[in-house]
């Protein structure tokens, strides 16, 4: 039995699937990741990317933060790939109960997924720090330099979890609850090195644990099935039987 057939059988016999995903889910939509050999962390900038996307840098060097953010973290024209689309299809069929994602690109929602826990926030939500008015991603992307509120002039900040900032407690609770009730957990496109997000998979007590990732992870030995092919290619072959 090949790996796709194994995965298909596990999905067929499961009814409370949760998908836990990282940057590798969106690379097939031409959104660069951070940690792979050609990711953002291996490119040369004036400051290390992990410094640029920190709370301190946002506060102290806001203009340089936004210069990087707009060029490297906003992709408004990106489209969902077969992985996003298949997960949305599984949810519509009543097979998948939630997507837990470390991504901030909103592609799961764009594909049609309804129950999405965005652990690290979203580029599509931006707020004035002064009056809390909401702004979409186009407002930020189209602003000259640093985006400011068109009503009070306050600084607009993305609803994205930067380094030194904590994860939203209610999002974490929802994600943990979904994972703890799942009968199958599919982990995809993540190296599982970013905490506390990666630690959430310890709440899984279900039947099938599957890892779909290009590189090996520290959790491979725990998984029933490990697949190293591109995740869109893998999930795109799955047939959804409600």
Short mmCIF file of C-alpha atoms in Angstrom, two decimals, residues 21-235:
data_model
loop_
_atom_site.label_atom_id
_atom_site.label_comp_id
_atom_site.label_asym_id
_atom_site.label_seq_id
_atom_site.Cartn_x
_atom_site.Cartn_y
_atom_site.Cartn_z
CA UNK A 21 -0.17 23.72 9.40
CA UNK A 22 2.79 26.01 8.91
CA UNK A 23 4.54 28.02 6.23
CA UNK A 24 5.09 25.01 3.97
CA UNK A 25 1.35 24.94 3.25
CA UNK A 26 1.60 28.30 1.49
CA UNK A 27 4.90 27.93 -0.37
CA UNK A 28 3.00 26.26 -3.22
CA UNK A 29 1.04 29.53 -3.45
CA UNK A 30 4.38 31.33 -3.97
CA UNK A 31 4.57 32.71 -0.44
CA UNK A 32 8.12 32.29 0.92
CA UNK A 33 8.65 30.57 4.24
CA UNK A 34 11.16 31.57 6.90
CA UNK A 35 13.30 28.60 7.84
CA UNK A 36 14.01 26.56 4.71
CA UNK A 37 17.30 26.96 2.86
CA UNK A 38 15.78 29.52 0.51
CA UNK A 39 13.53 31.09 3.15
CA UNK A 40 13.60 34.62 4.53
CA UNK A 41 15.91 33.72 7.42
CA UNK A 42 18.63 32.71 4.95
CA UNK A 43 18.52 35.96 2.97
CA UNK A 44 20.68 38.98 3.76
CA UNK A 45 19.11 42.15 5.14
CA UNK A 46 20.35 45.14 7.12
CA UNK A 47 18.82 43.50 10.20
CA UNK A 48 18.00 39.80 10.75
CA UNK A 49 14.35 39.10 9.81
CA UNK A 50 13.61 37.72 13.27
CA UNK A 51 14.70 41.09 14.69
CA UNK A 52 12.65 43.06 12.16
CA UNK A 53 9.45 41.20 13.00
CA UNK A 54 9.81 41.82 16.75
CA UNK A 55 7.68 44.12 18.88
CA UNK A 56 10.70 46.19 19.88
CA UNK A 57 11.71 46.80 16.26
CA UNK A 58 8.13 47.72 15.33
CA UNK A 59 8.09 50.35 18.07
CA UNK A 60 11.63 51.70 17.59
CA UNK A 61 12.07 51.46 13.81
CA UNK A 62 8.51 51.49 12.49
CA UNK A 63 9.41 52.74 9.02
CA UNK A 64 11.99 50.00 8.47
CA UNK A 65 9.56 47.42 9.89
CA UNK A 66 6.91 48.38 7.37
CA UNK A 67 9.39 48.48 4.50
CA UNK A 68 10.20 44.80 5.18
CA UNK A 69 6.63 43.84 6.09
CA UNK A 70 5.09 45.17 2.89
CA UNK A 71 7.72 43.59 0.64
CA UNK A 72 8.11 40.23 2.35
CA UNK A 73 4.99 39.41 4.36
CA UNK A 74 2.01 40.72 2.39
CA UNK A 75 0.88 38.78 -0.68
CA UNK A 76 -2.63 40.05 -1.49
CA UNK A 77 -2.68 38.36 -4.90
CA UNK A 78 -1.77 34.90 -3.59
CA UNK A 79 -4.32 32.18 -4.33
CA UNK A 80 -5.12 28.98 -2.39
CA UNK A 81 -3.36 25.86 -3.63
CA UNK A 82 -4.72 22.28 -3.70
CA UNK A 83 -3.90 21.80 0.01
CA UNK A 84 -6.06 24.76 1.10
CA UNK A 85 -8.86 23.72 -1.25
CA UNK A 86 -8.89 20.08 -0.13
CA UNK A 87 -9.03 21.02 3.55
CA UNK A 88 -12.00 23.30 2.86
CA UNK A 89 -13.66 20.43 0.99
CA UNK A 90 -13.07 18.07 3.91
CA UNK A 91 -14.69 20.59 6.25
CA UNK A 92 -17.75 20.97 4.00
CA UNK A 93 -18.09 17.18 3.95
CA UNK A 94 -18.18 17.12 7.76
CA UNK A 95 -14.87 15.27 8.04
CA UNK A 96 -12.60 18.10 9.25
CA UNK A 97 -13.50 20.07 12.37
CA UNK A 98 -10.79 22.75 12.35
CA UNK A 99 -7.67 24.16 10.78
CA UNK A 100 -4.99 25.39 13.15
CA UNK A 101 -2.47 27.51 11.28
CA UNK A 102 0.71 29.39 12.03
CA UNK A 103 0.29 31.29 8.75
CA UNK A 104 -0.90 34.88 8.54
CA UNK A 105 -1.90 34.95 4.86
CA UNK A 106 -5.62 34.13 5.14
CA UNK A 107 -5.48 31.55 2.35
CA UNK A 108 -7.45 28.94 4.28
CA UNK A 109 -10.41 31.32 4.52
CA UNK A 110 -9.97 32.33 0.89
CA UNK A 111 -10.26 28.63 -0.02
CA UNK A 112 -13.52 28.36 1.94
CA UNK A 113 -12.48 27.04 5.35
CA UNK A 114 -14.76 28.32 8.11
CA UNK A 115 -13.21 27.07 11.37
CA UNK A 116 -9.66 28.45 11.29
CA UNK A 117 -7.56 29.20 14.35
CA UNK A 118 -4.86 31.69 13.30
CA UNK A 119 -2.24 31.30 16.01
CA UNK A 120 -0.06 34.13 14.70
CA UNK A 121 -2.80 36.48 13.53
CA UNK A 122 -3.52 37.74 10.02
CA UNK A 123 -2.24 40.39 7.61
CA UNK A 124 -5.89 40.97 6.68
CA UNK A 125 -6.67 42.57 10.05
CA UNK A 126 -5.03 45.87 10.98
CA UNK A 127 -5.97 48.29 13.72
CA UNK A 128 -5.29 51.87 14.70
CA UNK A 129 -3.46 51.74 18.03
CA UNK A 130 -5.17 54.95 19.10
CA UNK A 131 -8.86 54.63 18.20
CA UNK A 132 -8.90 50.93 17.21
CA UNK A 133 -10.45 51.51 13.77
CA UNK A 134 -10.11 48.48 11.50
CA UNK A 135 -8.19 48.55 8.21
CA UNK A 136 -7.83 45.84 5.59
CA UNK A 137 -4.60 44.63 4.01
CA UNK A 138 -5.02 46.89 0.96
CA UNK A 139 -5.01 49.99 3.15
CA UNK A 140 -1.68 48.98 4.65
CA UNK A 141 -0.16 47.82 1.36
CA UNK A 142 -1.19 51.02 -0.40
CA UNK A 143 -0.04 53.45 2.29
CA UNK A 144 2.96 55.64 1.61
CA UNK A 145 5.52 54.51 4.20
CA UNK A 146 4.02 53.92 7.64
CA UNK A 147 0.20 53.56 7.58
CA UNK A 148 -1.71 55.93 9.83
CA UNK A 149 -5.40 56.08 10.70
CA UNK A 150 -7.44 58.20 8.30
CA UNK A 151 -9.58 59.43 11.19
CA UNK A 152 -7.34 60.12 14.18
CA UNK A 153 -3.85 59.85 12.67
CA UNK A 154 -2.82 57.03 14.99
CA UNK A 155 -0.31 54.36 14.01
CA UNK A 156 -1.86 51.31 12.32
CA UNK A 157 -0.51 47.94 13.47
CA UNK A 158 -1.09 44.57 11.82
CA UNK A 159 -2.98 42.01 13.89
CA UNK A 160 0.06 39.75 13.58
CA UNK A 161 1.86 38.19 16.54
CA UNK A 162 5.38 39.60 16.50
CA UNK A 163 8.34 38.19 18.41
CA UNK A 164 8.08 39.22 22.10
CA UNK A 165 4.28 39.21 21.87
CA UNK A 166 2.02 36.52 23.31
CA UNK A 167 -0.47 34.42 21.41
CA UNK A 168 -4.15 35.27 21.78
CA UNK A 169 -5.49 33.22 24.69
CA UNK A 170 -8.92 32.55 23.19
CA UNK A 171 -7.41 31.38 19.88
CA UNK A 172 -5.07 29.06 21.77
CA UNK A 173 -7.93 27.63 23.84
CA UNK A 174 -10.00 26.98 20.71
CA UNK A 175 -7.12 25.30 18.92
CA UNK A 176 -6.23 23.11 21.91
CA UNK A 177 -9.87 22.10 22.35
CA UNK A 178 -10.15 21.09 18.68
CA UNK A 179 -6.89 19.12 18.75
CA UNK A 180 -7.79 17.34 22.00
CA UNK A 181 -11.13 16.17 20.53
CA UNK A 182 -9.72 15.10 17.15
CA UNK A 183 -9.59 11.46 16.06
CA UNK A 184 -6.99 12.33 13.39
CA UNK A 185 -4.35 15.04 13.33
CA UNK A 186 -2.63 15.96 10.08
CA UNK A 187 0.45 18.12 10.59
CA UNK A 188 1.67 19.76 7.41
CA UNK A 189 4.27 22.21 6.18
CA UNK A 190 5.85 22.96 9.54
CA UNK A 191 9.22 22.19 11.10
CA UNK A 192 7.58 22.18 14.55
CA UNK A 193 10.23 24.41 16.09
CA UNK A 194 8.11 27.49 16.85
CA UNK A 195 6.71 27.42 20.37
CA UNK A 196 4.25 27.64 22.02
CA UNK A 197 2.40 26.76 18.79
CA UNK A 198 4.23 23.47 18.16
CA UNK A 199 3.56 22.30 21.72
CA UNK A 200 -0.18 22.27 21.03
CA UNK A 201 0.05 18.96 19.21
CA UNK A 202 0.81 17.31 22.56
CA UNK A 203 -2.91 17.64 23.30
CA UNK A 204 -3.76 15.13 20.57
CA UNK A 205 -5.10 11.84 21.93
CA UNK A 206 -6.70 10.46 18.77
CA UNK A 207 -6.11 7.50 16.51
CA UNK A 208 -4.08 8.74 13.52
CA UNK A 209 -1.15 11.17 13.54
CA UNK A 210 0.19 12.08 10.08
CA UNK A 211 3.12 14.33 9.20
CA UNK A 212 3.44 15.86 5.73
CA UNK A 213 6.60 17.93 5.54
CA UNK A 214 9.54 18.29 3.17
CA UNK A 215 12.12 17.89 5.95
CA UNK A 216 12.29 15.61 8.97
CA UNK A 217 10.88 16.92 12.25
CA UNK A 218 11.40 16.05 15.90
CA UNK A 219 7.97 14.38 15.94
CA UNK A 220 8.44 11.97 13.04
CA UNK A 221 8.85 8.96 15.34
CA UNK A 222 5.47 9.67 16.94
CA UNK A 223 3.65 9.71 13.61
CA UNK A 224 1.86 6.75 12.07
CA UNK A 225 2.69 8.09 8.62
CA UNK A 226 5.35 10.56 7.40
CA UNK A 227 5.21 11.96 3.86
CA UNK A 228 7.90 14.23 2.40
CA UNK A 229 6.20 15.12 -0.91
CA UNK A 230 4.74 18.64 -1.43
CA UNK A 231 1.60 18.97 0.65
CA UNK A 232 -0.56 20.36 -2.14
CA UNK A 233 0.44 17.46 -4.33
CA UNK A 234 -0.39 15.00 -1.55
CA UNK A 235 -3.76 16.38 -0.41
#
